[in-house]
Structure formats: structure tokens, C-alpha cells
Amino acid sequence: MAKVITSLKELDFSLTDLDPMPVPQKVMVVKPTFFSIDYVINPHMEGHVGDVDKIAAQNEWSHLKGAYEELGLYVEAVGGLRGYPDMVFCANQSLPYIDKEGNKKVIMSVMHAEQRKGEVAHIQKVYEQSSYEIVHLDESKFTDFEGMGDAIWHFKKALLWGGYGFRTSKEVYEVISDTFEVPVIILELIDDKFYHLDTCFCVLNETTVMIYPPAFTEEGLALINALFPNVIEAMKYEAEQLFACNATCPDGKNVFIQQGCTDMNQKLRGAGFKVHEFSTNEYLKSGGSVFCMKMMLW
Ligand code: ARG
């Protein structure tokens, strides 16, 4: 069912029409040994160059890693690389997929930021060791695609949500849709503080999403509301300062989120989710939090 949906009038399916997709049971994380802020490529990094507390960063990362293990997920901790301080945000270098027969494919990213381009080959090695078919975009045509930072799977469904505007270009979703033979609903991002889709959109289960509405266009919001019966909205402070929407819900029930999102936590509990708070304070300075510090794999 390959197609790219850009507006409500093109939406010709409902959730029940989509192929099922298994829930990933593996989590890849990248050790924060070389994590630091050496340059500014998003508004959150401004004023933070050289400002990472390495010990705090290590502790925050270890705590999060342990929580995935406690949830029963298999965690693969990959070594970092000197000179790539953002590699710890391993949602960005790839987009993995599994089809109905269990065949695994991955599309490797073409990082928008020059400073991060070298991360992709390092992450590719992980896929080479786990029997994924590796697909590269034609870099003469597509210059921007930042993996699961912008392309997010619907929970348990072969449907991709694709953000574009800052780190990923719109055109790339035609190729992704054809490669995986899945529909892609694309959403334009309009506020540079929410430069990746995972900063303002978090799929919690089949029917529930958490979003920060001002990061989207009217058309985008209409598409989100058309497919998710339950849309939980983040407030400005928690979305912007605490990255509330950069949370993760690996099993459709337990939500891992930056600590202090009081309003969101109340809404999540009210909707039946179990909330687990983590400090990702060192990573917030770089414009990332829980969601982008990992990659879910099959
Ligand atoms: N400093 C990193 C960058 O700007 C942060 C990436 C966070 N990743 C994410 N998917 N939101 O590229």
C-alpha cells in the first residue's frame, strides 16, 4: 500500500485497513563516552557549547538503559566515536522496518548537519550484524533524511508518520514509501524549536498520540486527529523546555519521559498509562531527550 498522504482529502484508509507490525523488543543505545556540545545545529544548543556535565550525562544514560532492561527489553549498547558528540542520539542515523514475513530492512540516513554525517556508517555496522537488508538513499537526489528523528512508526501498524521541513526533505518519503511498501502520512514542521518530528509527536499506542499542536500546520493537525481518537496535547513550557513529547512508550503502556512534566504526567495517568520519569537534563541542552537517545529494533 505504498503512497504518500499530504492532506486529509487523500486519506483513503482507516487504522483497521493497515497491515500489522510487531512491537520491537530490542533497544539500541550509544554509549555517551564522547557526548558533548561542540557546535550549534539547533536552537536548544545555543549557549551550551562546552556545557555538559560528563558524569551527570553518564548517570542519566545508565539509568535510562537500566529501565529498558527492567521492562524486559534486550538492550544493545554500542560504543561511541570520538569526534561525534551527537551519536548518542541514535534515533537519527537510520529507519528500520520489518515486513509481515519477518524480513528486516533499514534505510540509512543522510544527515542534514555536516557535523553528523560520519555517524551513519558507524551505526550501519550494527544492522550488518543483525541480518537487516541495508538500503541507501541516492545522495545526489536526497540531501536530508534524519531517520527516526523524523520518521515514526504507528504502534503495531505498518504506517509511517513522516515529519519534514528542518532536517528531512519532503521528497524522501516517496522513496521510503516505495522501499517499504507502506503508506506514509507526512507532516510539515513549522517551528525550529521542534526541528524533528520526535520533538512534538509521540505515538503511545494504536489510538493515542501526544503532540505539541503549534509545531504543526492545520493540515497536519487534521491528519493526526483523523487517525488518532485520543490526542494528548503538551503545554508550551513542558514541550519546549522539557521535551515532553520526546518521550517513549515501548509497550503501549509504560511511558518514559523527562522528569518534571507535571501537566503531561497527569494527562498520561488519566489516560491509563504508567509514567516513569527520568532526568535527561544534560541531553536537553543538546536538543534531545528520551525518545532520540535510543533506537527500537526487531
Ligand atoms: N544535537 C542533536 C542534533 O541537533 C540532537 C538530536 C536529537 N535528536 C532527535 N531525534 N530529536 O542533531
PDB file of C-alpha atoms and ligand atoms in Angstrom:
ATOM      1  CA  MET A   1       0.000   0.000   0.000  1.00  0.00           C
ATOM      2  CA  ALA A   2       2.741   2.444  -0.972  1.00  0.00           C
ATOM      3  CA  LYS A   3       1.552   6.072  -1.042  1.00  0.00           C
ATOM      4  CA  VAL A   4       2.381   9.424   0.477  1.00  0.00           C
ATOM      5  CA  ILE A   5      -0.531  11.243   2.103  1.00  0.00           C
ATOM      6  CA  THR A   6      -0.173  15.008   2.332  1.00  0.00           C
ATOM      7  CA  SER A   7      -3.731  16.102   3.161  1.00  0.00           C
ATOM      8  CA  LEU A   8      -6.964  14.864   4.673  1.00  0.00           C
ATOM      9  CA  LYS A   9      -8.662  14.542   1.288  1.00  0.00           C
ATOM     10  CA  GLU A  10      -6.031  11.984   0.228  1.00  0.00           C
ATOM     11  CA  LEU A  11      -6.592   9.819   3.287  1.00  0.00           C
ATOM     12  CA  ASP A  12      -8.478   6.792   1.994  1.00  0.00           C
ATOM     13  CA  PHE A  13      -7.870   4.210   4.727  1.00  0.00           C
ATOM     14  CA  SER A  14      -8.533   3.749   8.404  1.00  0.00           C
ATOM     15  CA  LEU A  15      -6.365   2.052  11.036  1.00  0.00           C
ATOM     16  CA  THR A  16      -8.125  -1.296  10.623  1.00  0.00           C
ATOM     17  CA  ASP A  17      -7.127  -1.436   6.924  1.00  0.00           C
ATOM     18  CA  LEU A  18      -3.413  -1.418   7.735  1.00  0.00           C
ATOM     19  CA  ASP A  19      -1.059  -4.395   7.983  1.00  0.00           C
ATOM     20  CA  PRO A  20       0.045  -5.320  11.485  1.00  0.00           C
ATOM     21  CA  MET A  21       3.606  -4.723  12.592  1.00  0.00           C
ATOM     22  CA  PRO A  22       5.274  -6.445  15.546  1.00  0.00           C
ATOM     23  CA  VAL A  23       6.343  -4.426  18.573  1.00  0.00           C
ATOM     24  CA  PRO A  24      10.183  -4.165  18.630  1.00  0.00           C
ATOM     25  CA  GLN A  25      11.800  -5.972  21.558  1.00  0.00           C
ATOM     26  CA  LYS A  26      15.335  -4.678  21.180  1.00  0.00           C
ATOM     27  CA  VAL A  27      16.715  -1.242  22.071  1.00  0.00           C
ATOM     28  CA  MET A  28      19.939   0.145  20.648  1.00  0.00           C
ATOM     29  CA  VAL A  29      21.656   2.855  22.661  1.00  0.00           C
ATOM     30  CA  VAL A  30      25.023   4.523  22.049  1.00  0.00           C
ATOM     31  CA  LYS A  31      27.375   4.945  24.995  1.00  0.00           C
ATOM     32  CA  PRO A  32      27.790   8.611  25.937  1.00  0.00           C
ATOM     33  CA  THR A  33      31.583   8.464  26.313  1.00  0.00           C
ATOM     34  CA  PHE A  34      32.092  11.148  23.665  1.00  0.00           C
ATOM     35  CA  PHE A  35      28.839  13.064  24.211  1.00  0.00           C
ATOM     36  CA  SER A  36      29.398  16.817  24.433  1.00  0.00           C
ATOM     37  CA  ILE A  37      28.181  20.035  22.868  1.00  0.00           C
ATOM     38  CA  ASP A  38      30.807  21.186  20.393  1.00  0.00           C
ATOM     39  CA  TYR A  39      28.646  23.099  17.884  1.00  0.00           C
ATOM     40  CA  VAL A  40      25.162  24.590  17.491  1.00  0.00           C
ATOM     41  CA  ILE A  41      22.821  22.954  14.976  1.00  0.00           C
ATOM     42  CA  ASN A  42      19.502  23.542  16.722  1.00  0.00           C
ATOM     43  CA  PRO A  43      18.168  26.389  18.907  1.00  0.00           C
ATOM     44  CA  HIS A  44      18.403  24.364  22.136  1.00  0.00           C
ATOM     45  CA  MET A  45      22.185  24.036  21.813  1.00  0.00           C
ATOM     46  CA  GLU A  46      22.712  27.810  21.837  1.00  0.00           C
ATOM     47  CA  GLY A  47      24.710  28.898  24.855  1.00  0.00           C
ATOM     48  CA  HIS A  48      25.584  25.312  25.777  1.00  0.00           C
ATOM     49  CA  VAL A  49      28.827  24.683  23.904  1.00  0.00           C
ATOM     50  CA  GLY A  50      31.220  23.054  26.366  1.00  0.00           C
ATOM     51  CA  ASP A  51      28.485  22.916  28.991  1.00  0.00           C
ATOM     52  CA  VAL A  52      27.940  19.154  29.502  1.00  0.00           C
ATOM     53  CA  ASP A  53      28.484  17.631  32.933  1.00  0.00           C
ATOM     54  CA  LYS A  54      30.013  14.333  31.779  1.00  0.00           C
ATOM     55  CA  ILE A  55      29.361  12.455  34.998  1.00  0.00           C
ATOM     56  CA  ALA A  56      25.738  13.530  35.142  1.00  0.00           C
ATOM     57  CA  ALA A  57      25.347  12.598  31.453  1.00  0.00           C
ATOM     58  CA  GLN A  58      26.760   9.125  32.076  1.00  0.00           C
ATOM     59  CA  ASN A  59      24.490   8.598  35.090  1.00  0.00           C
ATOM     60  CA  GLU A  60      21.380   9.769  33.262  1.00  0.00           C
ATOM     61  CA  TRP A  61      22.149   7.477  30.338  1.00  0.00           C
ATOM     62  CA  SER A  62      22.830   4.439  32.570  1.00  0.00           C
ATOM     63  CA  HIS A  63      19.612   4.947  34.492  1.00  0.00           C
ATOM     64  CA  LEU A  64      17.589   5.013  31.283  1.00  0.00           C
ATOM     65  CA  LYS A  65      19.369   1.955  29.901  1.00  0.00           C
ATOM     66  CA  GLY A  66      18.591   0.032  33.092  1.00  0.00           C
ATOM     67  CA  ALA A  67      14.917   0.937  32.831  1.00  0.00           C
ATOM     68  CA  TYR A  68      14.627  -0.631  29.364  1.00  0.00           C
ATOM     69  CA  GLU A  69      16.165  -3.800  30.771  1.00  0.00           C
ATOM     70  CA  GLU A  70      13.703  -3.786  33.658  1.00  0.00           C
ATOM     71  CA  LEU A  71      10.891  -3.582  31.120  1.00  0.00           C
ATOM     72  CA  GLY A  72      12.210  -6.848  29.673  1.00  0.00           C
ATOM     73  CA  LEU A  73      13.720  -5.398  26.508  1.00  0.00           C
ATOM     74  CA  TYR A  74      17.084  -6.541  25.167  1.00  0.00           C
ATOM     75  CA  VAL A  75      19.464  -3.576  25.204  1.00  0.00           C
ATOM     76  CA  GLU A  76      22.382  -3.350  22.804  1.00  0.00           C
ATOM     77  CA  ALA A  77      24.851  -0.679  23.909  1.00  0.00           C
ATOM     78  CA  VAL A  78      27.038   0.413  21.000  1.00  0.00           C
ATOM     79  CA  GLY A  79      30.333   2.242  21.542  1.00  0.00           C
ATOM     80  CA  GLY A  80      30.527   5.902  20.556  1.00  0.00           C
ATOM     81  CA  LEU A  81      33.157   7.518  18.352  1.00  0.00           C
ATOM     82  CA  ARG A  82      35.495  10.355  19.245  1.00  0.00           C
ATOM     83  CA  GLY A  83      34.613  13.465  17.211  1.00  0.00           C
ATOM     84  CA  TYR A  84      30.891  12.566  17.002  1.00  0.00           C
ATOM     85  CA  PRO A  85      29.377  14.128  20.119  1.00  0.00           C
ATOM     86  CA  ASP A  86      25.772  13.672  18.912  1.00  0.00           C
ATOM     87  CA  MET A  87      25.982   9.962  18.109  1.00  0.00           C
ATOM     88  CA  VAL A  88      24.275   9.183  21.425  1.00  0.00           C
ATOM     89  CA  PHE A  89      21.075  10.377  19.707  1.00  0.00           C
ATOM     90  CA  CYS A  90      20.817   7.120  17.810  1.00  0.00           C
ATOM     91  CA  ALA A  91      17.232   7.639  16.638  1.00  0.00           C
ATOM     92  CA  ASN A  92      18.671   9.736  13.844  1.00  0.00           C
ATOM     93  CA  GLN A  93      21.022   7.677  11.670  1.00  0.00           C
ATOM     94  CA  SER A  94      18.551   5.097  10.375  1.00  0.00           C
ATOM     95  CA  LEU A  95      14.968   3.915   9.924  1.00  0.00           C
ATOM     96  CA  PRO A  96      14.417   0.153  10.400  1.00  0.00           C
ATOM     97  CA  TYR A  97      11.388  -1.830   9.196  1.00  0.00           C
ATOM     98  CA  ILE A  98      10.087  -5.397   9.389  1.00  0.00           C
ATOM     99  CA  ASP A  99       7.541  -6.841   6.954  1.00  0.00           C
ATOM    100  CA  LYS A 100       4.783  -9.401   7.539  1.00  0.00           C
ATOM    101  CA  GLU A 101       7.139 -12.282   6.729  1.00  0.00           C
ATOM    102  CA  GLY A 102       9.702 -11.047   9.230  1.00  0.00           C
ATOM    103  CA  ASN A 103      12.159  -9.674   6.635  1.00  0.00           C
ATOM    104  CA  LYS A 104      14.106  -6.748   8.050  1.00  0.00           C
ATOM    105  CA  LYS A 105      15.217  -3.682   6.076  1.00  0.00           C
ATOM    106  CA  VAL A 106      16.817  -0.430   7.108  1.00  0.00           C
ATOM    107  CA  ILE A 107      17.128   2.884   5.285  1.00  0.00           C
ATOM    108  CA  MET A 108      20.279   4.693   6.314  1.00  0.00           C
ATOM    109  CA  SER A 109      20.004   8.443   6.900  1.00  0.00           C
ATOM    110  CA  VAL A 110      21.621  11.296   5.005  1.00  0.00           C
ATOM    111  CA  MET A 111      22.290  13.649   7.893  1.00  0.00           C
ATOM    112  CA  HIS A 112      21.370  17.273   7.282  1.00  0.00           C
ATOM    113  CA  ALA A 113      24.120  18.535   9.570  1.00  0.00           C
ATOM    114  CA  GLU A 114      27.611  18.250   8.133  1.00  0.00           C
ATOM    115  CA  GLN A 115      28.991  17.543  11.619  1.00  0.00           C
ATOM    116  CA  ARG A 116      26.866  14.390  11.966  1.00  0.00           C
ATOM    117  CA  LYS A 117      27.307  12.768   8.523  1.00  0.00           C
ATOM    118  CA  GLY A 118      30.033  10.393   9.708  1.00  0.00           C
ATOM    119  CA  GLU A 119      27.752   8.784  12.303  1.00  0.00           C
ATOM    120  CA  VAL A 120      25.761   6.831   9.733  1.00  0.00           C
ATOM    121  CA  ALA A 121      28.468   4.345   8.679  1.00  0.00           C
ATOM    122  CA  HIS A 122      29.175   3.509  12.321  1.00  0.00           C
ATOM    123  CA  ILE A 123      25.528   2.707  13.064  1.00  0.00           C
ATOM    124  CA  GLN A 124      25.232   0.737   9.818  1.00  0.00           C
ATOM    125  CA  LYS A 125      27.603  -1.872  11.282  1.00  0.00           C
ATOM    126  CA  VAL A 126      25.014  -2.738  13.940  1.00  0.00           C
ATOM    127  CA  TYR A 127      22.490  -3.590  11.224  1.00  0.00           C
ATOM    128  CA  GLU A 128      25.043  -5.599   9.251  1.00  0.00           C
ATOM    129  CA  GLN A 129      25.400  -7.844  12.280  1.00  0.00           C
ATOM    130  CA  SER A 130      21.637  -8.316  12.737  1.00  0.00           C
ATOM    131  CA  SER A 131      20.594  -9.521   9.270  1.00  0.00           C
ATOM    132  CA  TYR A 132      18.994  -6.334   8.004  1.00  0.00           C
ATOM    133  CA  GLU A 133      18.940  -5.540   4.288  1.00  0.00           C
ATOM    134  CA  ILE A 134      20.616  -2.156   4.073  1.00  0.00           C
ATOM    135  CA  VAL A 135      19.197   0.496   1.759  1.00  0.00           C
ATOM    136  CA  HIS A 136      20.972   3.754   0.915  1.00  0.00           C
ATOM    137  CA  LEU A 137      19.221   6.799  -0.478  1.00  0.00           C
ATOM    138  CA  ASP A 138      20.665   8.324  -3.632  1.00  0.00           C
ATOM    139  CA  GLU A 139      22.651  11.163  -2.088  1.00  0.00           C
ATOM    140  CA  SER A 140      22.777  13.086  -5.356  1.00  0.00           C
ATOM    141  CA  LYS A 141      18.975  13.442  -5.086  1.00  0.00           C
ATOM    142  CA  PHE A 142      18.269  13.408  -1.364  1.00  0.00           C
ATOM    143  CA  THR A 143      20.357  15.526   0.917  1.00  0.00           C
ATOM    144  CA  ASP A 144      18.282  15.396   4.100  1.00  0.00           C
ATOM    145  CA  PHE A 145      16.855  12.465   5.992  1.00  0.00           C
ATOM    146  CA  GLU A 146      17.382  12.029   9.721  1.00  0.00           C
ATOM    147  CA  GLY A 147      15.872   8.594  10.335  1.00  0.00           C
ATOM    148  CA  MET A 148      13.521   8.045  13.250  1.00  0.00           C
ATOM    149  CA  GLY A 149      14.045  11.597  14.399  1.00  0.00           C
ATOM    150  CA  ASP A 150      11.530  12.442  11.670  1.00  0.00           C
ATOM    151  CA  ALA A 151      10.007   9.117  10.564  1.00  0.00           C
ATOM    152  CA  ILE A 152       7.965   7.414  13.257  1.00  0.00           C
ATOM    153  CA  TRP A 153       6.046   4.120  13.045  1.00  0.00           C
ATOM    154  CA  HIS A 154       2.477   3.911  14.198  1.00  0.00           C
ATOM    155  CA  PHE A 155       2.208   1.479  17.132  1.00  0.00           C
ATOM    156  CA  LYS A 156       1.665  -2.098  15.819  1.00  0.00           C
ATOM    157  CA  LYS A 157       0.736  -0.869  12.328  1.00  0.00           C
ATOM    158  CA  ALA A 158       2.629  -0.662   9.044  1.00  0.00           C
ATOM    159  CA  LEU A 159       2.040   3.072   8.797  1.00  0.00           C
ATOM    160  CA  LEU A 160       4.758   5.688   8.893  1.00  0.00           C
ATOM    161  CA  TRP A 161       4.390   9.276  10.100  1.00  0.00           C
ATOM    162  CA  GLY A 162       6.971  11.500   8.388  1.00  0.00           C
ATOM    163  CA  GLY A 163       7.994  14.955   9.552  1.00  0.00           C
ATOM    164  CA  TYR A 164       9.745  17.368   7.190  1.00  0.00           C
ATOM    165  CA  GLY A 165      10.952  20.932   6.978  1.00  0.00           C
ATOM    166  CA  PHE A 166      14.132  21.233   9.027  1.00  0.00           C
ATOM    167  CA  ARG A 167      16.214  18.028   8.954  1.00  0.00           C
ATOM    168  CA  THR A 168      14.350  15.920   6.403  1.00  0.00           C
ATOM    169  CA  SER A 169      13.075  16.882   2.977  1.00  0.00           C
ATOM    170  CA  LYS A 170       9.559  16.043   1.865  1.00  0.00           C
ATOM    171  CA  GLU A 171      10.636  14.248  -1.327  1.00  0.00           C
ATOM    172  CA  VAL A 172      12.416  11.474   0.537  1.00  0.00           C
ATOM    173  CA  TYR A 173       9.127   9.963   1.716  1.00  0.00           C
ATOM    174  CA  GLU A 174       8.209   8.804  -1.821  1.00  0.00           C
ATOM    175  CA  VAL A 175      11.289   6.587  -1.830  1.00  0.00           C
ATOM    176  CA  ILE A 176      10.692   5.374   1.717  1.00  0.00           C
ATOM    177  CA  SER A 177       7.079   4.521   0.939  1.00  0.00           C
ATOM    178  CA  ASP A 178       8.132   2.560  -2.181  1.00  0.00           C
ATOM    179  CA  THR A 179      11.024   0.808  -0.431  1.00  0.00           C
ATOM    180  CA  PHE A 180       8.940  -0.497   2.463  1.00  0.00           C
ATOM    181  CA  GLU A 181       5.638  -0.606   0.531  1.00  0.00           C
ATOM    182  CA  VAL A 182       3.834   1.242   3.318  1.00  0.00           C
ATOM    183  CA  PRO A 183       1.719   4.383   3.422  1.00  0.00           C
ATOM    184  CA  VAL A 184       3.418   7.473   4.804  1.00  0.00           C
ATOM    185  CA  ILE A 185       1.496  10.416   6.230  1.00  0.00           C
ATOM    186  CA  ILE A 186       3.681  13.485   6.018  1.00  0.00           C
ATOM    187  CA  LEU A 187       3.547  16.399   8.430  1.00  0.00           C
ATOM    188  CA  GLU A 188       5.223  19.747   7.897  1.00  0.00           C
ATOM    189  CA  LEU A 189       7.120  21.118  10.905  1.00  0.00           C
ATOM    190  CA  ILE A 190       6.915  24.889  11.246  1.00  0.00           C
ATOM    191  CA  ASP A 191       8.735  25.853  14.467  1.00  0.00           C
ATOM    192  CA  ASP A 192      12.515  25.427  14.554  1.00  0.00           C
ATOM    193  CA  LYS A 193      12.495  24.569  18.258  1.00  0.00           C
ATOM    194  CA  PHE A 194      10.620  21.437  17.147  1.00  0.00           C
ATOM    195  CA  TYR A 195      13.024  20.567  14.360  1.00  0.00           C
ATOM    196  CA  HIS A 196      12.417  16.804  14.370  1.00  0.00           C
ATOM    197  CA  LEU A 197       9.015  15.116  14.419  1.00  0.00           C
ATOM    198  CA  ASP A 198      10.028  13.295  17.606  1.00  0.00           C
ATOM    199  CA  THR A 199      10.196  16.608  19.463  1.00  0.00           C
ATOM    200  CA  CYS A 200       6.453  17.271  19.034  1.00  0.00           C
ATOM    201  CA  PHE A 201       4.803  13.908  18.243  1.00  0.00           C
ATOM    202  CA  CYS A 202       4.937  10.720  20.291  1.00  0.00           C
ATOM    203  CA  VAL A 203       2.889   7.636  19.400  1.00  0.00           C
ATOM    204  CA  LEU A 204       1.848   5.961  22.664  1.00  0.00           C
ATOM    205  CA  ASN A 205      -0.355   3.109  21.418  1.00  0.00           C
ATOM    206  CA  GLU A 206      -2.599   2.298  18.423  1.00  0.00           C
ATOM    207  CA  THR A 207      -5.109   5.005  19.291  1.00  0.00           C
ATOM    208  CA  THR A 208      -3.177   7.571  21.331  1.00  0.00           C
ATOM    209  CA  VAL A 209      -0.610  10.204  20.415  1.00  0.00           C
ATOM    210  CA  MET A 210       0.978  13.001  22.406  1.00  0.00           C
ATOM    211  CA  ILE A 211       1.626  16.203  20.419  1.00  0.00           C
ATOM    212  CA  TYR A 212       2.548  19.861  20.691  1.00  0.00           C
ATOM    213  CA  PRO A 213      -0.006  21.426  18.280  1.00  0.00           C
ATOM    214  CA  PRO A 214       1.776  24.753  17.433  1.00  0.00           C
ATOM    215  CA  ALA A 215       4.626  22.784  15.816  1.00  0.00           C
ATOM    216  CA  PHE A 216       2.260  21.662  13.027  1.00  0.00           C
ATOM    217  CA  THR A 217       0.192  23.163  10.220  1.00  0.00           C
ATOM    218  CA  GLU A 218      -3.627  22.984  10.227  1.00  0.00           C
ATOM    219  CA  GLU A 219      -3.432  20.276   7.577  1.00  0.00           C
ATOM    220  CA  GLY A 220      -1.024  18.243   9.708  1.00  0.00           C
ATOM    221  CA  LEU A 221      -3.238  18.534  12.771  1.00  0.00           C
ATOM    222  CA  ALA A 222      -6.239  17.414  10.725  1.00  0.00           C
ATOM    223  CA  LEU A 223      -4.369  14.262   9.645  1.00  0.00           C
ATOM    224  CA  ILE A 224      -3.278  13.474  13.203  1.00  0.00           C
ATOM    225  CA  ASN A 225      -6.810  13.945  14.510  1.00  0.00           C
ATOM    226  CA  ALA A 226      -8.224  11.796  11.726  1.00  0.00           C
ATOM    227  CA  LEU A 227      -6.239   8.705  12.708  1.00  0.00           C
ATOM    228  CA  PHE A 228      -5.816   9.046  16.464  1.00  0.00           C
ATOM    229  CA  PRO A 229      -9.035   9.072  18.505  1.00  0.00           C
ATOM    230  CA  ASN A 230      -7.024  10.179  21.553  1.00  0.00           C
ATOM    231  CA  VAL A 231      -4.735  13.179  21.109  1.00  0.00           C
ATOM    232  CA  ILE A 232      -2.970  14.350  24.266  1.00  0.00           C
ATOM    233  CA  GLU A 233      -1.653  17.910  23.995  1.00  0.00           C
ATOM    234  CA  ALA A 234       1.509  19.132  25.694  1.00  0.00           C
ATOM    235  CA  MET A 235       1.689  22.634  27.138  1.00  0.00           C
ATOM    236  CA  LYS A 236       4.295  25.091  25.805  1.00  0.00           C
ATOM    237  CA  TYR A 237       6.693  25.018  28.756  1.00  0.00           C
ATOM    238  CA  GLU A 238       6.811  21.238  29.015  1.00  0.00           C
ATOM    239  CA  ALA A 239       7.080  20.735  25.249  1.00  0.00           C
ATOM    240  CA  GLU A 240       9.730  23.407  24.694  1.00  0.00           C
ATOM    241  CA  GLN A 241      11.830  23.238  27.847  1.00  0.00           C
ATOM    242  CA  LEU A 242      11.336  19.632  28.985  1.00  0.00           C
ATOM    243  CA  PHE A 243      10.816  17.888  25.643  1.00  0.00           C
ATOM    244  CA  ALA A 244       7.639  16.246  26.969  1.00  0.00           C
ATOM    245  CA  CYS A 245       6.826  14.863  23.504  1.00  0.00           C
ATOM    246  CA  ASN A 246      10.269  13.293  23.136  1.00  0.00           C
ATOM    247  CA  ALA A 247       9.045  10.511  25.403  1.00  0.00           C
ATOM    248  CA  THR A 248       8.757   6.842  24.511  1.00  0.00           C
ATOM    249  CA  CYS A 249       6.207   4.126  25.132  1.00  0.00           C
ATOM    250  CA  PRO A 250       7.823   0.851  24.052  1.00  0.00           C
ATOM    251  CA  ASP A 251       4.919  -1.433  25.026  1.00  0.00           C
ATOM    252  CA  GLY A 252       1.854   0.767  24.650  1.00  0.00           C
ATOM    253  CA  LYS A 253       1.530   1.156  28.412  1.00  0.00           C
ATOM    254  CA  ASN A 254       4.730   2.358  30.139  1.00  0.00           C
ATOM    255  CA  VAL A 255       5.815   5.877  29.217  1.00  0.00           C
ATOM    256  CA  PHE A 256       9.407   7.026  29.788  1.00  0.00           C
ATOM    257  CA  ILE A 257       9.548  10.824  29.942  1.00  0.00           C
ATOM    258  CA  GLN A 258      11.811  13.664  31.112  1.00  0.00           C
ATOM    259  CA  GLN A 259      11.185  14.442  34.767  1.00  0.00           C
ATOM    260  CA  GLY A 260       9.051  17.411  35.739  1.00  0.00           C
ATOM    261  CA  CYS A 261       6.368  17.207  33.051  1.00  0.00           C
ATOM    262  CA  THR A 262       3.686  17.588  35.719  1.00  0.00           C
ATOM    263  CA  ASP A 263       0.806  18.534  33.432  1.00  0.00           C
ATOM    264  CA  MET A 264       1.611  15.827  30.891  1.00  0.00           C
ATOM    265  CA  ASN A 265       2.099  13.155  33.532  1.00  0.00           C
ATOM    266  CA  GLN A 266      -1.311  13.874  34.944  1.00  0.00           C
ATOM    267  CA  LYS A 267      -2.851  13.594  31.476  1.00  0.00           C
ATOM    268  CA  LEU A 268      -0.967  10.360  30.794  1.00  0.00           C
ATOM    269  CA  ARG A 269      -2.056   8.782  34.069  1.00  0.00           C
ATOM    270  CA  GLY A 270      -5.603   9.910  33.403  1.00  0.00           C
ATOM    271  CA  ALA A 271      -5.464   8.082  30.065  1.00  0.00           C
ATOM    272  CA  GLY A 272      -4.310   4.866  31.795  1.00  0.00           C
ATOM    273  CA  PHE A 273      -0.557   4.998  31.129  1.00  0.00           C
ATOM    274  CA  LYS A 274       2.151   4.208  33.672  1.00  0.00           C
ATOM    275  CA  VAL A 275       4.599   7.112  33.879  1.00  0.00           C
ATOM    276  CA  HIS A 276       8.336   6.709  34.575  1.00  0.00           C
ATOM    277  CA  GLU A 277      10.300   9.945  34.936  1.00  0.00           C
ATOM    278  CA  PHE A 278      13.980  10.307  34.034  1.00  0.00           C
ATOM    279  CA  SER A 279      16.427  13.140  34.172  1.00  0.00           C
ATOM    280  CA  THR A 280      17.850  13.798  30.706  1.00  0.00           C
ATOM    281  CA  ASN A 281      18.958  17.308  31.696  1.00  0.00           C
ATOM    282  CA  GLU A 282      22.398  17.065  30.064  1.00  0.00           C
ATOM    283  CA  TYR A 283      20.864  15.868  26.792  1.00  0.00           C
ATOM    284  CA  LEU A 284      18.153  18.557  26.779  1.00  0.00           C
ATOM    285  CA  LYS A 285      20.967  21.081  26.375  1.00  0.00           C
ATOM    286  CA  SER A 286      21.717  19.414  23.042  1.00  0.00           C
ATOM    287  CA  GLY A 287      18.077  19.378  21.934  1.00  0.00           C
ATOM    288  CA  GLY A 288      17.319  15.751  22.733  1.00  0.00           C
ATOM    289  CA  SER A 289      15.705  13.598  25.388  1.00  0.00           C
ATOM    290  CA  VAL A 290      14.381  10.084  25.985  1.00  0.00           C
ATOM    291  CA  PHE A 291      12.981   9.223  22.543  1.00  0.00           C
ATOM    292  CA  CYS A 292      16.013  10.139  20.483  1.00  0.00           C
ATOM    293  CA  MET A 293      18.539   8.539  22.853  1.00  0.00           C
ATOM    294  CA  LYS A 294      17.598   5.092  21.549  1.00  0.00           C
ATOM    295  CA  MET A 295      16.521   3.109  18.508  1.00  0.00           C
ATOM    296  CA  MET A 296      13.925   0.346  18.729  1.00  0.00           C
ATOM    297  CA  LEU A 297      14.895  -2.713  16.690  1.00  0.00           C
ATOM    298  CA  TRP A 298      13.492  -6.079  15.703  1.00  0.00           C
TER     299      TRP A 298
HETATM  300  N1  ARG B   1      22.177  17.795  18.987  1.00  0.00           N
HETATM  301  C1  ARG B   1      21.428  16.858  18.205  1.00  0.00           C
HETATM  302  C2  ARG B   1      21.086  17.453  16.858  1.00  0.00           C
HETATM  303  O1  ARG B   1      20.730  18.594  16.800  1.00  0.00           O
HETATM  304  C3  ARG B   1      20.205  16.428  18.922  1.00  0.00           C
HETATM  305  C4  ARG B   1      19.417  15.373  18.174  1.00  0.00           C
HETATM  306  C5  ARG B   1      18.209  14.959  18.893  1.00  0.00           C
HETATM  307  N2  ARG B   1      17.516  14.009  18.145  1.00  0.00           N
HETATM  308  C6  ARG B   1      16.185  13.968  17.946  1.00  0.00           C
HETATM  309  N3  ARG B   1      15.722  12.999  17.221  1.00  0.00           N
HETATM  310  N4  ARG B   1      15.385  14.867  18.376  1.00  0.00           N
HETATM  311  O2  ARG B   1      21.164  16.816  15.844  1.00  0.00           O
END
